Amino acid sequence: MERTALVLGAGLGGMVAAQTLRRLLPKSDRVVLVEREARHVFPPSLLWLMVGKRSVEAISRSTEHAARSGIEVVRGEVAAIDPAAKSARVGDRTLRGDALVIALGAEYAPQAIPGLAEAGLCLYTIEGASAIRDALARVEGGRLAILTAAPQYKCPAAPYEAALLIDHQLRQRGRRDAVTIEVYAAEPGPMMVAGPEVSAVVRGMVEACGIGYRAEHQVKSVDPQARRIEFANGATAGFDLLLYVPPHRAPEAVKAAGLTNESGWIPVDRHTLATRFPGVYAVGDITVIPLKMGRPLPKAGVFAHGQAETVAHNIAREWTGRGEEKRFAGTGMCFIETGGGRAGIGSGNFYAEPLPAVKLRSPSVLWHGAKVLYEKYWLYSKF
């Protein structure tokens, strides 16, 4: 009997889900992968693009090329989802599956903050990272501000990596003393979800480079003409160059389908990633998984990867009767680039209680090399 696994979204989670399903399912079963973008991008490498260490071509592939042989790639926007029917409308087509995996990720909504998109450059897109690279090449002095526009965002280390990489680049150019770098964070500390000890170490790394850190500065609006940021706490700050992490939100089709809760994201079983609809799963940035500490599991590629493997294995087990059930255990890691070909790494169990059990290893050439290898593995392997 032919079955169809329908995967919505070809980011890290969706790509892993589709490729793992194709590997585990018989050829008679279909794997359909829906993606609106022509190119599949490895997001962690955007930071290297930002400082001129990578090209756009080096960190992306065509979506069709990235997919495993035997996966049917459908290009188009997901306009509507019917979770009860395990179907999705893409353009003028309705696609149906016997299992549905939602991996549509987080959309960026800089327009939610008045003036933000007009005044600054986004750290989290190809276009933004490319524009930042060009802008940094022209910097001779002034005030550089890095802003997180909401307390929770994907890749929790990224804005701090950006600050450290820019610091290193300016030092190499001999312009660091002429540039003031400030990080304005909506959260009370860097990477708080990893626990207070890790947060304190990351803050120390940033401040040791002479980078200012302003915690609990929730942006209210930005004046592009005056180059001024207004915060909800009444503070203001000027800038000559503004780089930002945008607010995130779930795609409209996901919300309209009744899949989200009060958080704005899809609640799932923390171990199986099942939604409240039978045969429907969600992985990666589109999900919300509360932790005992009061914060959700971070939105990060390593978790999307592990969740997608779990879901794919369990769908294949249900359909074929082979293998053991997998459970996502909440373990993960992330690299923290510090510049100069060095990186730290944080890893551990984020499901641990009462606080995540995460250890941060000091920056070294070894961990930077490990991140380079992971980049190559992701871009050129078929898992």
mmCIF file of C-alpha atoms in Angstrom:
data_model
loop_
_atom_site.group_PDB
_atom_site.id
_atom_site.type_symbol
_atom_site.label_atom_id
_atom_site.label_comp_id
_atom_site.label_asym_id
_atom_site.label_seq_id
_atom_site.Cartn_x
_atom_site.Cartn_y
_atom_site.Cartn_z
ATOM 1 C CA MET A 1 0.000 0.000 0.000
ATOM 2 C CA GLU A 2 1.418 3.352 -1.047
ATOM 3 C CA ARG A 3 1.564 5.998 1.676
ATOM 4 C CA THR A 4 2.610 9.643 1.510
ATOM 5 C CA ALA A 5 4.650 11.571 4.060
ATOM 6 C CA LEU A 6 4.047 15.295 3.543
ATOM 7 C CA VAL A 7 6.730 17.632 4.920
ATOM 8 C CA LEU A 8 6.083 21.377 4.936
ATOM 9 C CA GLY A 9 9.272 23.464 4.904
ATOM 10 C CA ALA A 10 12.815 22.640 3.767
ATOM 11 C CA GLY A 11 14.838 24.336 6.475
ATOM 12 C CA LEU A 12 17.115 22.261 8.691
ATOM 13 C CA GLY A 13 14.254 20.364 10.360
ATOM 14 C CA GLY A 14 12.215 19.775 7.235
ATOM 15 C CA MET A 15 15.208 18.693 5.186
ATOM 16 C CA VAL A 16 16.324 16.183 7.837
ATOM 17 C CA ALA A 17 12.780 14.839 8.202
ATOM 18 C CA ALA A 18 12.367 14.340 4.456
ATOM 19 C CA GLN A 19 15.796 12.792 3.941
ATOM 20 C CA THR A 20 15.443 10.439 6.914
ATOM 21 C CA LEU A 21 11.971 9.357 5.823
ATOM 22 C CA ARG A 22 13.224 8.651 2.301
ATOM 23 C CA ARG A 23 16.056 6.527 3.685
ATOM 24 C CA LEU A 24 13.824 4.502 6.026
ATOM 25 C CA LEU A 25 10.652 4.058 3.977
ATOM 26 C CA PRO A 26 10.180 1.618 1.102
ATOM 27 C CA LYS A 27 10.370 3.067 -2.401
ATOM 28 C CA SER A 28 6.633 2.552 -2.833
ATOM 29 C CA ASP A 29 5.973 5.248 -0.208
ATOM 30 C CA ARG A 30 6.143 8.869 -1.320
ATOM 31 C CA VAL A 31 7.989 11.666 0.489
ATOM 32 C CA VAL A 32 6.763 15.107 -0.590
ATOM 33 C CA LEU A 33 8.715 18.190 0.522
ATOM 34 C CA VAL A 34 7.163 21.648 0.127
ATOM 35 C CA GLU A 35 9.364 24.753 0.069
ATOM 36 C CA ARG A 36 8.827 28.285 -1.217
ATOM 37 C CA GLU A 37 12.517 29.243 -1.496
ATOM 38 C CA ALA A 38 14.680 28.264 -4.454
ATOM 39 C CA ARG A 39 17.787 27.927 -2.284
ATOM 40 C CA HIS A 40 18.461 26.055 0.931
ATOM 41 C CA VAL A 41 20.698 28.103 3.255
ATOM 42 C CA PHE A 42 22.816 26.933 6.225
ATOM 43 C CA PRO A 43 21.875 29.657 8.748
ATOM 44 C CA PRO A 44 24.892 29.437 11.124
ATOM 45 C CA SER A 45 27.162 30.479 8.254
ATOM 46 C CA LEU A 46 25.395 33.828 7.866
ATOM 47 C CA LEU A 47 27.745 35.166 10.559
ATOM 48 C CA TRP A 48 30.761 34.251 8.425
ATOM 49 C CA LEU A 49 29.099 35.836 5.397
ATOM 50 C CA MET A 50 28.621 38.989 7.486
ATOM 51 C CA VAL A 51 32.368 39.388 8.074
ATOM 52 C CA GLY A 52 33.426 38.347 4.576
ATOM 53 C CA LYS A 53 34.563 34.801 5.388
ATOM 54 C CA ARG A 54 31.974 33.135 3.153
ATOM 55 C CA SER A 55 30.113 33.871 -0.068
ATOM 56 C CA VAL A 56 26.390 33.370 -0.639
ATOM 57 C CA GLU A 57 27.178 30.508 -3.011
ATOM 58 C CA ALA A 58 29.331 28.757 -0.402
ATOM 59 C CA ILE A 59 26.590 28.566 2.232
ATOM 60 C CA SER A 60 23.590 27.651 0.092
ATOM 61 C CA ARG A 61 22.408 25.066 -2.407
ATOM 62 C CA SER A 62 19.383 24.779 -4.619
ATOM 63 C CA THR A 63 16.498 23.210 -2.727
ATOM 64 C CA GLU A 64 16.211 20.421 -5.289
ATOM 65 C CA HIS A 65 19.914 19.617 -5.024
ATOM 66 C CA ALA A 66 19.773 19.580 -1.218
ATOM 67 C CA ALA A 67 16.955 17.028 -1.188
ATOM 68 C CA ARG A 68 17.736 13.314 -1.276
ATOM 69 C CA SER A 69 17.031 11.384 -4.446
ATOM 70 C CA GLY A 70 13.468 10.100 -4.417
ATOM 71 C CA ILE A 71 11.996 13.099 -2.597
ATOM 72 C CA GLU A 72 9.338 14.992 -4.543
ATOM 73 C CA VAL A 73 10.061 18.715 -4.113
ATOM 74 C CA VAL A 74 7.085 21.028 -4.572
ATOM 75 C CA ARG A 75 7.978 24.706 -4.862
ATOM 76 C CA GLY A 76 5.413 27.147 -3.535
ATOM 77 C CA GLU A 77 3.904 28.978 -0.577
ATOM 78 C CA VAL A 78 1.812 27.021 1.921
ATOM 79 C CA ALA A 79 -1.435 28.997 1.767
ATOM 80 C CA ALA A 80 -3.531 26.818 4.086
ATOM 81 C CA ILE A 81 -3.223 23.729 6.273
ATOM 82 C CA ASP A 82 -5.965 21.290 7.269
ATOM 83 C CA PRO A 83 -4.421 19.288 10.128
ATOM 84 C CA ALA A 84 -7.461 17.043 10.519
ATOM 85 C CA ALA A 85 -7.110 15.950 6.883
ATOM 86 C CA LYS A 86 -3.282 16.057 6.979
ATOM 87 C CA SER A 87 -3.350 18.263 3.900
ATOM 88 C CA ALA A 88 -1.970 21.592 2.702
ATOM 89 C CA ARG A 89 -2.888 23.973 -0.092
ATOM 90 C CA VAL A 90 0.111 25.094 -2.142
ATOM 91 C CA GLY A 91 -0.810 27.466 -4.953
ATOM 92 C CA ASP A 92 -3.726 25.870 -6.774
ATOM 93 C CA ARG A 93 -2.864 22.360 -5.541
ATOM 94 C CA THR A 94 -4.040 20.496 -2.454
ATOM 95 C CA LEU A 95 -1.469 18.013 -1.184
ATOM 96 C CA ARG A 96 -2.511 15.214 1.177
ATOM 97 C CA GLY A 97 -0.465 12.890 3.315
ATOM 98 C CA ASP A 98 -0.846 9.895 5.570
ATOM 99 C CA ALA A 99 1.484 11.749 7.936
ATOM 100 C CA LEU A 100 2.130 15.489 8.062
ATOM 101 C CA VAL A 101 5.321 17.102 9.366
ATOM 102 C CA ILE A 102 5.180 20.872 9.819
ATOM 103 C CA ALA A 103 8.628 22.473 9.688
ATOM 104 C CA LEU A 104 7.792 25.950 8.402
ATOM 105 C CA GLY A 105 10.080 27.731 10.843
ATOM 106 C CA ALA A 106 9.752 31.264 12.157
ATOM 107 C CA GLU A 107 8.985 34.242 9.961
ATOM 108 C CA TYR A 108 10.692 37.554 10.631
ATOM 109 C CA ALA A 109 8.535 40.565 11.450
ATOM 110 C CA PRO A 110 10.788 43.658 11.729
ATOM 111 C CA GLN A 111 7.736 45.754 10.806
ATOM 112 C CA ALA A 112 6.350 44.991 14.282
ATOM 113 C CA ILE A 113 8.819 47.593 15.644
ATOM 114 C CA PRO A 114 8.227 51.055 14.100
ATOM 115 C CA GLY A 115 11.268 52.184 12.120
ATOM 116 C CA LEU A 116 13.375 49.079 12.727
ATOM 117 C CA ALA A 117 13.509 47.741 9.166
ATOM 118 C CA GLU A 118 14.159 51.210 7.725
ATOM 119 C CA ALA A 119 16.922 52.022 10.197
ATOM 120 C CA GLY A 120 18.877 48.793 10.464
ATOM 121 C CA LEU A 121 20.172 45.620 8.832
ATOM 122 C CA CYS A 122 18.932 42.137 9.725
ATOM 123 C CA LEU A 123 21.479 39.605 11.011
ATOM 124 C CA TYR A 124 19.336 36.600 10.101
ATOM 125 C CA THR A 125 18.910 36.811 6.315
ATOM 126 C CA ILE A 126 21.147 36.408 3.270
ATOM 127 C CA GLU A 127 20.272 39.939 2.180
ATOM 128 C CA GLY A 128 20.914 41.382 5.624
ATOM 129 C CA ALA A 129 24.223 39.596 6.186
ATOM 130 C CA SER A 130 25.427 40.653 2.730
ATOM 131 C CA ALA A 131 24.479 44.273 3.417
ATOM 132 C CA ILE A 132 26.221 44.139 6.800
ATOM 133 C CA ARG A 133 29.413 42.863 5.136
ATOM 134 C CA ASP A 134 29.392 45.813 2.771
ATOM 135 C CA ALA A 135 28.565 48.302 5.538
ATOM 136 C CA LEU A 136 31.350 47.011 7.813
ATOM 137 C CA ALA A 137 33.879 47.464 5.015
ATOM 138 C CA ARG A 138 33.057 51.205 5.070
ATOM 139 C CA VAL A 139 33.146 51.682 8.852
ATOM 140 C CA GLU A 140 35.926 53.986 9.985
ATOM 141 C CA GLY A 141 34.436 55.037 13.323
ATOM 142 C CA GLY A 142 31.221 55.838 15.159
ATOM 143 C CA ARG A 143 28.572 53.946 17.096
ATOM 144 C CA LEU A 144 27.597 50.396 16.180
ATOM 145 C CA ALA A 145 24.500 48.987 17.892
ATOM 146 C CA ILE A 146 23.409 45.343 17.919
ATOM 147 C CA LEU A 147 19.809 44.880 18.973
ATOM 148 C CA THR A 148 17.629 41.899 19.922
ATOM 149 C CA ALA A 149 14.073 43.048 19.267
ATOM 150 C CA ALA A 150 12.367 40.445 21.472
ATOM 151 C CA PRO A 151 13.384 38.360 24.520
ATOM 152 C CA GLN A 152 13.146 35.046 22.648
ATOM 153 C CA TYR A 153 14.577 34.373 19.211
ATOM 154 C CA LYS A 154 16.249 31.558 17.332
ATOM 155 C CA CYS A 155 20.009 30.943 17.567
ATOM 156 C CA PRO A 156 20.409 32.495 21.052
ATOM 157 C CA ALA A 157 24.182 32.851 20.661
ATOM 158 C CA ALA A 158 24.060 34.634 17.296
ATOM 159 C CA PRO A 159 23.911 38.322 18.360
ATOM 160 C CA TYR A 160 26.807 37.783 20.770
ATOM 161 C CA GLU A 161 28.809 35.938 18.121
ATOM 162 C CA ALA A 162 28.107 38.832 15.761
ATOM 163 C CA ALA A 163 29.451 41.343 18.287
ATOM 164 C CA LEU A 164 32.625 39.315 18.874
ATOM 165 C CA LEU A 165 33.280 38.689 15.179
ATOM 166 C CA ILE A 166 32.799 42.364 14.346
ATOM 167 C CA ASP A 167 35.102 43.333 17.223
ATOM 168 C CA HIS A 168 37.799 41.060 15.806
ATOM 169 C CA GLN A 169 37.364 42.345 12.263
ATOM 170 C CA LEU A 170 37.652 45.978 13.364
ATOM 171 C CA ARG A 171 40.795 45.171 15.342
ATOM 172 C CA GLN A 172 42.333 43.588 12.242
ATOM 173 C CA ARG A 173 41.563 46.763 10.281
ATOM 174 C CA GLY A 174 42.963 48.973 13.026
ATOM 175 C CA ARG A 175 39.602 50.744 13.516
ATOM 176 C CA ARG A 176 38.389 49.202 16.773
ATOM 177 C CA ASP A 177 39.395 52.161 18.977
ATOM 178 C CA ALA A 178 37.319 54.451 16.763
ATOM 179 C CA VAL A 179 34.133 52.356 17.054
ATOM 180 C CA THR A 180 31.854 51.973 20.057
ATOM 181 C CA ILE A 181 30.013 48.634 20.036
ATOM 182 C CA GLU A 182 26.924 48.209 22.204
ATOM 183 C CA VAL A 183 24.577 45.221 22.502
ATOM 184 C CA TYR A 184 21.019 46.105 23.554
ATOM 185 C CA ALA A 185 19.220 42.958 24.671
ATOM 186 C CA ALA A 186 15.541 42.515 25.417
ATOM 187 C CA GLU A 187 16.423 39.556 27.659
ATOM 188 C CA PRO A 188 17.951 39.877 31.171
ATOM 189 C CA GLY A 189 21.177 38.157 30.143
ATOM 190 C CA PRO A 190 22.859 36.379 27.207
ATOM 191 C CA MET A 191 21.567 32.868 26.525
ATOM 192 C CA MET A 192 19.578 32.738 29.751
ATOM 193 C CA VAL A 193 17.938 29.485 28.680
ATOM 194 C CA ALA A 194 21.328 27.755 29.099
ATOM 195 C CA GLY A 195 21.376 28.718 32.776
ATOM 196 C CA PRO A 196 22.865 31.579 34.803
ATOM 197 C CA GLU A 197 26.451 30.260 34.765
ATOM 198 C CA VAL A 198 26.637 30.041 30.979
ATOM 199 C CA SER A 199 24.920 33.424 30.685
ATOM 200 C CA ALA A 200 27.489 35.042 32.962
ATOM 201 C CA VAL A 201 30.404 33.558 31.009
ATOM 202 C CA VAL A 202 29.051 34.771 27.662
ATOM 203 C CA ARG A 203 28.468 38.243 29.070
ATOM 204 C CA GLY A 204 32.017 38.234 30.371
ATOM 205 C CA MET A 205 33.370 37.276 26.939
ATOM 206 C CA VAL A 206 31.521 40.183 25.354
ATOM 207 C CA GLU A 207 32.479 42.780 27.958
ATOM 208 C CA ALA A 208 36.133 41.641 27.992
ATOM 209 C CA CYS A 209 36.361 42.928 24.409
ATOM 210 C CA GLY A 210 35.136 46.364 25.433
ATOM 211 C CA ILE A 211 31.649 45.720 24.050
ATOM 212 C CA GLY A 212 28.887 47.328 26.091
ATOM 213 C CA TYR A 213 26.022 45.085 27.205
ATOM 214 C CA ARG A 214 22.655 46.624 28.071
ATOM 215 C CA ALA A 215 20.247 44.020 29.457
ATOM 216 C CA GLU A 216 16.445 44.355 29.584
ATOM 217 C CA HIS A 217 16.329 47.022 26.903
ATOM 218 C CA GLN A 218 13.165 46.158 24.995
ATOM 219 C CA VAL A 219 13.051 48.278 21.853
ATOM 220 C CA LYS A 220 9.921 50.384 21.455
ATOM 221 C CA SER A 221 10.695 52.234 18.210
ATOM 222 C CA VAL A 222 13.570 53.430 16.031
ATOM 223 C CA ASP A 223 13.916 56.816 14.333
ATOM 224 C CA PRO A 224 15.801 56.207 11.052
ATOM 225 C CA GLN A 225 16.409 59.908 10.387
ATOM 226 C CA ALA A 226 17.704 60.782 13.858
ATOM 227 C CA ARG A 227 19.399 57.371 14.167
ATOM 228 C CA ARG A 228 17.975 56.909 17.603
ATOM 229 C CA ILE A 229 16.482 53.933 19.452
ATOM 230 C CA GLU A 230 13.743 54.347 22.048
ATOM 231 C CA PHE A 231 13.323 51.603 24.637
ATOM 232 C CA ALA A 232 10.321 50.594 26.735
ATOM 233 C CA ASN A 233 12.244 51.395 29.945
ATOM 234 C CA GLY A 234 12.566 55.046 28.903
ATOM 235 C CA ALA A 235 16.187 54.858 27.779
ATOM 236 C CA THR A 236 17.371 56.033 24.370
ATOM 237 C CA ALA A 237 20.490 55.314 22.352
ATOM 238 C CA GLY A 238 22.070 56.689 19.199
ATOM 239 C CA PHE A 239 23.809 54.754 16.453
ATOM 240 C CA ASP A 240 25.602 55.139 13.155
ATOM 241 C CA LEU A 241 25.096 51.503 12.136
ATOM 242 C CA LEU A 242 22.292 49.338 13.531
ATOM 243 C CA LEU A 243 22.218 45.540 13.259
ATOM 244 C CA TYR A 244 19.224 43.654 14.614
ATOM 245 C CA VAL A 245 17.666 40.309 15.410
ATOM 246 C CA PRO A 246 14.034 40.766 14.292
ATOM 247 C CA PRO A 247 10.875 39.751 16.132
ATOM 248 C CA HIS A 248 9.703 36.266 15.109
ATOM 249 C CA ARG A 249 6.218 34.937 14.414
ATOM 250 C CA ALA A 250 4.571 31.796 13.070
ATOM 251 C CA PRO A 251 3.372 31.789 9.438
ATOM 252 C CA GLU A 252 -0.230 32.890 8.999
ATOM 253 C CA ALA A 253 -1.286 29.523 7.558
ATOM 254 C CA VAL A 254 -0.216 27.803 10.779
ATOM 255 C CA LYS A 255 -2.171 30.213 12.975
ATOM 256 C CA ALA A 256 -5.254 30.071 10.743
ATOM 257 C CA ALA A 257 -5.236 26.268 11.004
ATOM 258 C CA GLY A 258 -5.718 26.436 14.774
ATOM 259 C CA LEU A 259 -2.366 24.795 15.443
ATOM 260 C CA THR A 260 -0.876 27.472 17.719
ATOM 261 C CA ASN A 261 -1.543 28.256 21.392
ATOM 262 C CA GLU A 262 -1.312 31.488 23.372
ATOM 263 C CA SER A 263 2.465 31.603 22.787
ATOM 264 C CA GLY A 264 1.867 31.972 19.044
ATOM 265 C CA TRP A 265 3.675 28.689 18.293
ATOM 266 C CA ILE A 266 2.661 25.029 17.921
ATOM 267 C CA PRO A 267 2.606 23.073 21.202
ATOM 268 C CA VAL A 268 3.939 19.516 20.834
ATOM 269 C CA ASP A 269 4.740 16.527 22.987
ATOM 270 C CA ARG A 270 8.294 17.181 24.150
ATOM 271 C CA HIS A 271 9.466 13.651 23.353
ATOM 272 C CA THR A 272 7.535 12.701 20.194
ATOM 273 C CA LEU A 273 6.811 16.164 18.683
ATOM 274 C CA ALA A 274 3.197 15.075 18.107
ATOM 275 C CA THR A 275 0.561 17.806 17.910
ATOM 276 C CA ARG A 276 -3.004 17.400 19.158
ATOM 277 C CA PHE A 277 -3.981 16.159 15.686
ATOM 278 C CA PRO A 278 -3.320 12.449 15.044
ATOM 279 C CA GLY A 279 -0.574 11.859 12.505
ATOM 280 C CA VAL A 280 0.503 15.518 12.543
ATOM 281 C CA TYR A 281 3.912 16.530 13.912
ATOM 282 C CA ALA A 282 5.801 19.801 14.180
ATOM 283 C CA VAL A 283 9.570 20.293 14.493
ATOM 284 C CA GLY A 284 12.024 23.130 14.865
ATOM 285 C CA ASP A 285 11.403 26.836 15.240
ATOM 286 C CA ILE A 286 7.643 26.573 14.683
ATOM 287 C CA THR A 287 7.197 24.699 17.989
ATOM 288 C CA VAL A 288 7.039 25.696 21.647
ATOM 289 C CA ILE A 289 8.253 23.305 24.358
ATOM 290 C CA PRO A 290 8.099 24.788 27.892
ATOM 291 C CA LEU A 291 10.995 24.046 30.247
ATOM 292 C CA LYS A 292 10.839 23.782 34.034
ATOM 293 C CA MET A 293 12.888 26.982 34.354
ATOM 294 C CA GLY A 294 10.005 28.969 32.836
ATOM 295 C CA ARG A 295 11.479 29.494 29.392
ATOM 296 C CA PRO A 296 10.840 27.497 26.218
ATOM 297 C CA LEU A 297 13.366 25.219 24.558
ATOM 298 C CA PRO A 298 15.563 27.442 22.362
ATOM 299 C CA LYS A 299 14.856 27.757 18.669
ATOM 300 C CA ALA A 300 18.050 26.304 17.233
ATOM 301 C CA GLY A 301 19.046 24.143 14.306
ATOM 302 C CA VAL A 302 20.501 21.371 16.458
ATOM 303 C CA PHE A 303 17.132 20.821 18.114
ATOM 304 C CA ALA A 304 15.295 20.916 14.782
ATOM 305 C CA HIS A 305 17.726 18.275 13.519
ATOM 306 C CA GLY A 306 17.181 15.943 16.480
ATOM 307 C CA GLN A 307 13.425 16.446 16.503
ATOM 308 C CA ALA A 308 13.152 15.722 12.781
ATOM 309 C CA GLU A 309 15.111 12.490 13.104
ATOM 310 C CA THR A 310 12.834 11.430 15.970
ATOM 311 C CA VAL A 311 9.649 12.114 14.021
ATOM 312 C CA ALA A 312 10.894 10.452 10.834
ATOM 313 C CA HIS A 313 12.023 7.309 12.655
ATOM 314 C CA ASN A 314 8.709 7.002 14.465
ATOM 315 C CA ILE A 315 6.637 7.480 11.297
ATOM 316 C CA ALA A 316 8.744 4.834 9.542
ATOM 317 C CA ARG A 317 8.397 2.484 12.509
ATOM 318 C CA GLU A 318 4.617 2.874 12.502
ATOM 319 C CA TRP A 319 4.386 2.220 8.763
ATOM 320 C CA THR A 320 6.929 -0.609 8.483
ATOM 321 C CA GLY A 321 6.860 -2.214 11.927
ATOM 322 C CA ARG A 322 10.659 -2.085 12.040
ATOM 323 C CA GLY A 323 12.896 -0.483 14.655
ATOM 324 C CA GLU A 324 12.362 0.941 18.119
ATOM 325 C CA GLU A 325 10.448 4.072 19.066
ATOM 326 C CA LYS A 326 12.645 7.146 19.395
ATOM 327 C CA ARG A 327 12.222 9.889 21.971
ATOM 328 C CA PHE A 328 13.687 13.379 21.678
ATOM 329 C CA ALA A 329 15.664 13.916 24.893
ATOM 330 C CA GLY A 330 16.264 17.672 24.782
ATOM 331 C CA THR A 331 20.032 17.420 24.380
ATOM 332 C CA GLY A 332 21.851 19.823 22.118
ATOM 333 C CA MET A 333 24.833 22.047 21.547
ATOM 334 C CA CYS A 334 25.792 25.275 19.865
ATOM 335 C CA PHE A 335 29.060 26.863 18.832
ATOM 336 C CA ILE A 336 29.976 30.398 19.893
ATOM 337 C CA GLU A 337 32.302 32.070 17.406
ATOM 338 C CA THR A 338 34.641 34.581 19.064
ATOM 339 C CA GLY A 339 36.795 35.655 16.108
ATOM 340 C CA GLY A 340 40.359 34.858 15.135
ATOM 341 C CA GLY A 341 39.470 31.315 14.086
ATOM 342 C CA ARG A 342 38.328 30.369 17.588
ATOM 343 C CA ALA A 343 34.986 29.203 18.948
ATOM 344 C CA GLY A 344 33.526 27.916 22.176
ATOM 345 C CA ILE A 345 30.834 25.272 22.459
ATOM 346 C CA GLY A 346 27.933 24.892 24.843
ATOM 347 C CA SER A 347 26.284 21.493 25.185
ATOM 348 C CA GLY A 348 24.076 19.556 27.541
ATOM 349 C CA ASN A 349 20.563 18.513 28.514
ATOM 350 C CA PHE A 350 18.019 21.304 28.203
ATOM 351 C CA TYR A 351 15.285 19.086 29.656
ATOM 352 C CA ALA A 352 17.188 18.770 32.946
ATOM 353 C CA GLU A 353 15.382 20.158 36.010
ATOM 354 C CA PRO A 354 15.193 22.563 37.686
ATOM 355 C CA LEU A 355 17.708 24.157 35.274
ATOM 356 C CA PRO A 356 19.231 22.961 32.018
ATOM 357 C CA ALA A 357 22.508 21.096 32.594
ATOM 358 C CA VAL A 358 24.694 22.900 30.055
ATOM 359 C CA LYS A 359 28.479 23.150 30.029
ATOM 360 C CA LEU A 360 30.338 25.848 28.102
ATOM 361 C CA ARG A 361 33.809 24.922 26.862
ATOM 362 C CA SER A 362 36.351 27.683 26.339
ATOM 363 C CA PRO A 363 37.001 29.100 22.862
ATOM 364 C CA SER A 364 39.668 27.263 20.879
ATOM 365 C CA VAL A 365 40.825 26.523 17.353
ATOM 366 C CA LEU A 366 39.509 22.982 17.842
ATOM 367 C CA TRP A 367 35.882 24.044 18.303
ATOM 368 C CA HIS A 368 36.080 26.459 15.387
ATOM 369 C CA GLY A 369 37.309 23.577 13.240
ATOM 370 C CA ALA A 370 34.430 21.448 14.469
ATOM 371 C CA LYS A 371 31.961 24.108 13.347
ATOM 372 C CA VAL A 372 33.582 24.239 9.903
ATOM 373 C CA LEU A 373 33.278 20.453 9.626
ATOM 374 C CA TYR A 374 29.630 20.609 10.678
ATOM 375 C CA GLU A 375 28.988 23.223 7.996
ATOM 376 C CA LYS A 376 30.541 20.994 5.326
ATOM 377 C CA TYR A 377 28.663 17.947 6.603
ATOM 378 C CA TRP A 378 25.370 19.790 6.409
ATOM 379 C CA LEU A 379 25.880 21.362 2.993
ATOM 380 C CA TYR A 380 27.311 18.364 1.172
ATOM 381 C CA SER A 381 25.993 15.188 2.822
ATOM 382 C CA LYS A 382 22.677 13.421 2.341
ATOM 383 C CA PHE A 383 22.570 12.175 5.953
#
